[in-house]
Tab-separated table of C-alpha atoms in Angstrom:
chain	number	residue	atom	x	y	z
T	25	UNK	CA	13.829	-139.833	-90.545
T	26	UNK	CA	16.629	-140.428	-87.869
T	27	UNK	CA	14.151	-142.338	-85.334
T	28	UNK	CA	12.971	-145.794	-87.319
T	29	UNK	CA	9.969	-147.172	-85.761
T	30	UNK	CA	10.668	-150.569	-83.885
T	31	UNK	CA	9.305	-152.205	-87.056
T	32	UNK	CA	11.459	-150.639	-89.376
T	33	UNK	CA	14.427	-151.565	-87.470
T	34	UNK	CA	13.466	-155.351	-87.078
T	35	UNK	CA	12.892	-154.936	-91.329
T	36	UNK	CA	16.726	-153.358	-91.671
T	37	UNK	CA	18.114	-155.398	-89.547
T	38	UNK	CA	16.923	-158.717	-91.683
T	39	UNK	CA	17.538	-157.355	-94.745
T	40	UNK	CA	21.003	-155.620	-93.608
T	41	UNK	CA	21.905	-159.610	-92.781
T	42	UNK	CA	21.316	-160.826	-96.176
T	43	UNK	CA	22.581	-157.932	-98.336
T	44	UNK	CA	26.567	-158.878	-98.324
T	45	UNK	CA	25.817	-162.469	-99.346
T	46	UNK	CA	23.249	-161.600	-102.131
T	47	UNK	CA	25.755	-159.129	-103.485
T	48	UNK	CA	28.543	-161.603	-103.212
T	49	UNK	CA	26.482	-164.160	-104.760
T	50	UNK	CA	25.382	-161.688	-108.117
T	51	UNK	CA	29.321	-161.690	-108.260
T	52	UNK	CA	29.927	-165.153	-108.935
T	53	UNK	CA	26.723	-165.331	-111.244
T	54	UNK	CA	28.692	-162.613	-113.199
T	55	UNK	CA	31.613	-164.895	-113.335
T	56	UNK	CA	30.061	-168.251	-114.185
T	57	UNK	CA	30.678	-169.700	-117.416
T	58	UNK	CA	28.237	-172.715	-117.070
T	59	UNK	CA	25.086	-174.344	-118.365
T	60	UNK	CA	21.991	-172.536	-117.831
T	61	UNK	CA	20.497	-175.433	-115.693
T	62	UNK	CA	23.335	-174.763	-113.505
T	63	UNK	CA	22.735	-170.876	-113.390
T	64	UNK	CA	18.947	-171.577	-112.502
T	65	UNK	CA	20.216	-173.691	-109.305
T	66	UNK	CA	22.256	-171.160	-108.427
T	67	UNK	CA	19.676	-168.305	-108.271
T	68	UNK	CA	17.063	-170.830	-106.501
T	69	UNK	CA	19.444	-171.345	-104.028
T	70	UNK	CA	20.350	-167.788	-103.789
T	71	UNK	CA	16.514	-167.050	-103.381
T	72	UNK	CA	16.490	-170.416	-100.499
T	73	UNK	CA	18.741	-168.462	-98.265
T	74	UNK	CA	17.234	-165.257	-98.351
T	75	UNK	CA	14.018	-166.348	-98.050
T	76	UNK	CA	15.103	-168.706	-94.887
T	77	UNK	CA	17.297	-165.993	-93.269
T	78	UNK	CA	14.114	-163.728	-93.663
T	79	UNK	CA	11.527	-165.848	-92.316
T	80	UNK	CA	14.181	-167.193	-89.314
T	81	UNK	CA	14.248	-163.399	-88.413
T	82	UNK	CA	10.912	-161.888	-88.674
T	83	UNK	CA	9.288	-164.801	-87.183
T	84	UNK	CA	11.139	-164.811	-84.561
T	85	UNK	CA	10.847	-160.782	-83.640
T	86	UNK	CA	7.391	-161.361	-84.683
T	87	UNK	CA	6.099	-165.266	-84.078
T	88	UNK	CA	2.087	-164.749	-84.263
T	89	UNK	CA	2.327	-162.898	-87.551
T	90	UNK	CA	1.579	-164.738	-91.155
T	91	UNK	CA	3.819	-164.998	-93.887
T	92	UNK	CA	2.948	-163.950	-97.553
T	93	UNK	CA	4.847	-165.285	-100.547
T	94	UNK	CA	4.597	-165.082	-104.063
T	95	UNK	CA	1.149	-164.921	-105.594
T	96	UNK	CA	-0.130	-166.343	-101.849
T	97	UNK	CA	-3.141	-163.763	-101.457
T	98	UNK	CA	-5.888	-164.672	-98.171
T	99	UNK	CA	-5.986	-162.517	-95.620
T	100	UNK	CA	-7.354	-162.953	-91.904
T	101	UNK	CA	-8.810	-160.131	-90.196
T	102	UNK	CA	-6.935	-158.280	-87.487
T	103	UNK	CA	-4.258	-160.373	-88.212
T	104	UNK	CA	-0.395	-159.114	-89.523
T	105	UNK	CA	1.313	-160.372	-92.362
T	106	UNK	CA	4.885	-159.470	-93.532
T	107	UNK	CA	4.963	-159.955	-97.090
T	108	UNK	CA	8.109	-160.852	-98.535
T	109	UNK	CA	9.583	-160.695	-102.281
T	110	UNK	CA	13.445	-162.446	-102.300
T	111	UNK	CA	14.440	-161.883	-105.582
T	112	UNK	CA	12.674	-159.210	-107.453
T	113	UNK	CA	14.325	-159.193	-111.323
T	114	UNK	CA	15.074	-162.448	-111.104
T	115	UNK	CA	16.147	-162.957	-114.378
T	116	UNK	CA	18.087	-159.627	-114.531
T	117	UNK	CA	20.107	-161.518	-111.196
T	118	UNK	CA	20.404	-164.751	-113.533
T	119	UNK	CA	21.856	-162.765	-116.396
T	120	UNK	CA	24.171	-160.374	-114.517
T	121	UNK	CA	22.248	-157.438	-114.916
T	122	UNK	CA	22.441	-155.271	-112.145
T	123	UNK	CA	18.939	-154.159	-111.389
T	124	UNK	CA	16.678	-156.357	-108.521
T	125	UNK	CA	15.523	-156.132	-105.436
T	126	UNK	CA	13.987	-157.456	-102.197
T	127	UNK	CA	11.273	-156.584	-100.260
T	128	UNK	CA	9.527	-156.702	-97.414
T	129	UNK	CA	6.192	-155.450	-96.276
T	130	UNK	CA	3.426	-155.566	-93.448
T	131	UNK	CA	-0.231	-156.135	-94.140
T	132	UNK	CA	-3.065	-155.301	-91.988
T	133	UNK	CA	-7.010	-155.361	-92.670
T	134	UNK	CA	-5.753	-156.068	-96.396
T	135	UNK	CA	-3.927	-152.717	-96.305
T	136	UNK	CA	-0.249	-152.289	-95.981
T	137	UNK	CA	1.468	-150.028	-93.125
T	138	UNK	CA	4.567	-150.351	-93.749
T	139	UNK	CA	7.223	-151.105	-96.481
T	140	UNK	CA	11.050	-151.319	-97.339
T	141	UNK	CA	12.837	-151.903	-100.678
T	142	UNK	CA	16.552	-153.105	-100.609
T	143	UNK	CA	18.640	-152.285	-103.602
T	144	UNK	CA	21.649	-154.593	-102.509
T	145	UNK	CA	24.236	-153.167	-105.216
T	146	UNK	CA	23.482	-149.491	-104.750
T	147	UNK	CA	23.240	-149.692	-101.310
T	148	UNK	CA	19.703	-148.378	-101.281
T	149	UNK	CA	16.852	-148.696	-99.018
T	150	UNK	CA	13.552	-147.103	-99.785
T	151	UNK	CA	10.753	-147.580	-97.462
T	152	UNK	CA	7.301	-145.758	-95.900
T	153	UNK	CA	5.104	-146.263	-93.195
T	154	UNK	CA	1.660	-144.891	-93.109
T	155	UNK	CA	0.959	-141.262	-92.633
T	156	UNK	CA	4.720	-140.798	-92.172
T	157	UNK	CA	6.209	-140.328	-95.473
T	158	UNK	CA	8.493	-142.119	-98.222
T	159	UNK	CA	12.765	-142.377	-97.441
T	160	UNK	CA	15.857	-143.266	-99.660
T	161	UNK	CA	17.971	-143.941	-96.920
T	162	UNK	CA	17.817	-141.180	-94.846
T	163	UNK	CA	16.501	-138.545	-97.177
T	164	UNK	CA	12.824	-137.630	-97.896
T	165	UNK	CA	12.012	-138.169	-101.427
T	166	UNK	CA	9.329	-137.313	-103.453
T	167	UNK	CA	7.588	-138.577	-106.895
T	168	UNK	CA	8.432	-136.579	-110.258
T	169	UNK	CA	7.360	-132.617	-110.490
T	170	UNK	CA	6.549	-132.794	-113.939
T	171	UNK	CA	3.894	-131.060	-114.917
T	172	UNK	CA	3.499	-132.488	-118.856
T	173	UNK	CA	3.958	-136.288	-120.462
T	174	UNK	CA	6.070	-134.260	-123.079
T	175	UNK	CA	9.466	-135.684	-123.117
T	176	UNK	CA	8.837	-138.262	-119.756
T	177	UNK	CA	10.445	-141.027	-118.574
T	178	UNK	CA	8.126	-144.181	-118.948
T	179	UNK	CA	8.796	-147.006	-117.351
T	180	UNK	CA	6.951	-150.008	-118.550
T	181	UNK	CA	6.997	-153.218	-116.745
T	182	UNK	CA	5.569	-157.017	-117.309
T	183	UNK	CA	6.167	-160.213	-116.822
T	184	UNK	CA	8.554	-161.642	-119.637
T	185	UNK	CA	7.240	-165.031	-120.247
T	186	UNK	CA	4.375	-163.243	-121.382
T	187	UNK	CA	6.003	-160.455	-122.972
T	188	UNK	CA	5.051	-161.693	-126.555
T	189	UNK	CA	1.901	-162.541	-125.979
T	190	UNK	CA	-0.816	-160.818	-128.156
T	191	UNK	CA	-3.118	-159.583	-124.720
T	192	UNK	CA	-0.152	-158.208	-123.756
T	193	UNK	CA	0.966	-156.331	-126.894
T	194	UNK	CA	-2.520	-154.612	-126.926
T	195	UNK	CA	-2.536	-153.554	-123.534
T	196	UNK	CA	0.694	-151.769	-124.150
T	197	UNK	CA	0.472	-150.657	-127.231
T	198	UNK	CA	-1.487	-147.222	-126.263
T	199	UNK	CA	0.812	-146.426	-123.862
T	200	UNK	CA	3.845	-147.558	-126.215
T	201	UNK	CA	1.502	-144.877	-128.622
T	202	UNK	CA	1.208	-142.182	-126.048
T	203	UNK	CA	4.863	-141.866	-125.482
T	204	UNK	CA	5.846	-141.472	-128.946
T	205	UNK	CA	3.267	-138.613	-129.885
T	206	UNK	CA	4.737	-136.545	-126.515
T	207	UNK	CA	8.613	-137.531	-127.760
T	208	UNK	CA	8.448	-139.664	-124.079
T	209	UNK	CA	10.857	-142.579	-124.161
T	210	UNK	CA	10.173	-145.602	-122.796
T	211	UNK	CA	12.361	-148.088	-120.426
T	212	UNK	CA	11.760	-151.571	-119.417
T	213	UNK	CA	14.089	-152.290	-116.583
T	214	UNK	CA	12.830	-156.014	-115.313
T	215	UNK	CA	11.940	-155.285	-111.514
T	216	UNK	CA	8.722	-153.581	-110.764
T	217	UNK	CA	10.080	-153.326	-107.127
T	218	UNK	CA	12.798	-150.789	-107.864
T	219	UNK	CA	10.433	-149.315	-110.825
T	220	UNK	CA	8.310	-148.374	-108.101
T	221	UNK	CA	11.164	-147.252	-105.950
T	222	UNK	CA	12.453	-144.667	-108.825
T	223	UNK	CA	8.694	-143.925	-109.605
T	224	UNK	CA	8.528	-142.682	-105.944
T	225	UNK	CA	12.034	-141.064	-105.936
T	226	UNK	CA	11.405	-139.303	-109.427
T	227	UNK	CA	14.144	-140.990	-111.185
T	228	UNK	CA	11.357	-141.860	-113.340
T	229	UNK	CA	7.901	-139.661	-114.103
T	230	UNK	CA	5.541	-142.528	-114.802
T	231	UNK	CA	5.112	-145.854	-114.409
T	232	UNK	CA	2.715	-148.636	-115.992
T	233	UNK	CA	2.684	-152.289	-114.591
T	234	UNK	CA	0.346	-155.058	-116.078
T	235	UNK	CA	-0.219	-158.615	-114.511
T	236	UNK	CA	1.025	-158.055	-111.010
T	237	UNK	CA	-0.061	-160.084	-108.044
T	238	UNK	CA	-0.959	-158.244	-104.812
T	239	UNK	CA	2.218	-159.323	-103.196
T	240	UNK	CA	4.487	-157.587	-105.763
T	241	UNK	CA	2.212	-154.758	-105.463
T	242	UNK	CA	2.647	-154.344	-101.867
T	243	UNK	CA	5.955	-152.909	-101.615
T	244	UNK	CA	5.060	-150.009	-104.041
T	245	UNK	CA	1.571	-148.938	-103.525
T	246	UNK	CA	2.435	-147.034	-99.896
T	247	UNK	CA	5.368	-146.094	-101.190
T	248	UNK	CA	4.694	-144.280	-103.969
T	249	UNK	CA	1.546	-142.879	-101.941
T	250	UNK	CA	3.820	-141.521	-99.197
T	251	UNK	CA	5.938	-139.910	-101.966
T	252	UNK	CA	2.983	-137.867	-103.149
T	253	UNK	CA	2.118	-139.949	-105.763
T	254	UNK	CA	-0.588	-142.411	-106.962
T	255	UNK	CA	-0.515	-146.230	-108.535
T	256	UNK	CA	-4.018	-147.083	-109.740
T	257	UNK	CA	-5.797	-149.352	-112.631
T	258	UNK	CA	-7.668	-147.695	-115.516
T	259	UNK	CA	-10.860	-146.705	-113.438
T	260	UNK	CA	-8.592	-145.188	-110.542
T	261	UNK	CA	-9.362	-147.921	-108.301
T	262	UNK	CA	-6.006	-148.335	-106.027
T	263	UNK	CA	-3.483	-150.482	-106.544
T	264	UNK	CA	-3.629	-152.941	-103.962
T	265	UNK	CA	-7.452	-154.131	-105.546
T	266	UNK	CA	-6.634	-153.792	-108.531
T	267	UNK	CA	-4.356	-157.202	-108.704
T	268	UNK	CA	-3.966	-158.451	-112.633
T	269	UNK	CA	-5.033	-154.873	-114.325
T	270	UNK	CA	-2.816	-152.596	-116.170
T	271	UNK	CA	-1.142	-150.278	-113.397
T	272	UNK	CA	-0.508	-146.364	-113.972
T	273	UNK	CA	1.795	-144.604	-111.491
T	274	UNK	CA	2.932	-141.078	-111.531
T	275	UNK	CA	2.346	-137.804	-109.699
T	276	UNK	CA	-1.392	-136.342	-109.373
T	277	UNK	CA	-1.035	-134.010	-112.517
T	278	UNK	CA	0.386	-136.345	-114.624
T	279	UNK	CA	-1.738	-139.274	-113.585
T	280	UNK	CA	-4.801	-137.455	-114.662
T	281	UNK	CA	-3.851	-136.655	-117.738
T	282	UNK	CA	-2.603	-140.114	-118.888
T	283	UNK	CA	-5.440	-142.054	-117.771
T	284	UNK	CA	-8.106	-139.353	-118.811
T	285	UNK	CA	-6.027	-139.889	-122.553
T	286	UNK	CA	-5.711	-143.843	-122.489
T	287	UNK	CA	-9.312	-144.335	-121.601
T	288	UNK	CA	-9.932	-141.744	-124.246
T	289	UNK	CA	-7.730	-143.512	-126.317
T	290	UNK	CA	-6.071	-140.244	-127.328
């Protein structure tokens, strides 16, 4: 996709501003021997600038559009709204680990148009606009081929402060199930962002998300859509409507099958 769209471009641009600093700053959080109060400032301040750098940009390329953030969810008619996600995997950022991401996305008529994923470490951008396919960079990517959960990739992701909790446990434990009677393995990586950026680039062949808000879902939905792929809740309603439920993402075939043997419960 050598010709971006004007949108696009405005989206790179922003993110292409912040990207050096954010990877700078996950440097010195790797080097910090300090109290975890001081850690926690760190990151919120981290998550200040790029959130400020963002809005400073978009609103000016864009100044009649609305701004979405975190679990922020009303829409207007016939009106835009980027949605933006500063630090997805927080707490992987806050503990060194090397796997977030931010986002940015545009909302119209409650549907998103258009989407980009930064992956500041790896240098990777993924990103879709309707109708016109899903990109790593500048290469075309598609979801997984498989054709059978046998020996899958899983990729499981939900919130951690309510990882223990017993609602939680059941919803997963199926799918926890599933994977072990087809010898799948299962990963829990700590940003759905860049879980549904390798769901759509088929570094991964399926994905299940519980508990997200519509704004964390934004970034994924068209993207995994435009890969060839689908992200719905239990009774294949999409995505983006299906805010809170247990998500299942994978390719066509292997959707199917998964859902038609959870809600069959094997």
């Amino acid at each position: 996709m050598s010709n971006k769209s004007p949108l696009l471009n405005i989206i790179f641009q922003s993110l292409n501003k912040i990207s050096r600093n954010v990877v700078r700053d996950f440097g010195e959080i790797e080097n910090l021997q300090v109290s975890p109060n001081s850690i926690e400032r760190f990151v919120s301040k981290t998550e200040n600038k790029i959130y400020s750098s963002l809005l400073e940009d978009l609103t000016k390329s864009r100044p009649d559009w609305g701004i979405k953030l975190d679990a922020y969810e009303t829409s207007i008619k016939d009106k835009y709204y980027w949605i933006i996600d500063t630090l997805n995997g927080q707490f992987n950022f806050s503990h060194a680990l090397p796997y977030f991401a931010i986002s940015i996305s545009v909302e119209l008529n409650n549907e998103v148009i258009s989407t980009v994923i930064l992956d500041p470490l790896r240098d990777e951008i993924f990103f879709a606009e309707k109708g016109k396919g899903s990109f790593q960079n500048d290469r075309r990517i598609r979801v997984s081929r498989r054709n059978s959960i046998n020996s899958s990739v899983f990729s499981i992701y939900h919130d951690i402060i309510t990882k223990d909790d017993k609602i939680t446990d059941n919803i997963f434990k199926p799918i926890y199930a599933l994977a072990s009677k087809n010898s799948s393995v299962t990963r829990e990586f700590g940003s759905s962002a860049l879980s549904f950026a390798w769901l759509a680039s088929g570094k991964i062949d399926c994905l299940f998300a519980h508990n997200l808000n519509k704004n964390q879902i934004a970034c994924g939905e068209l993207l995994i859509k435009e890969s060839g792929g689908y992200l719905t809740n239990l009774k294949y309603i999409n995505a983006y409507k299906a805010s809170g439920d247990l998500l299942i993402g994978a390719n066509p075939t292997l959707h199917k099958d998964i859902l038609k043997k959870i809600n069959n419960k094997f």
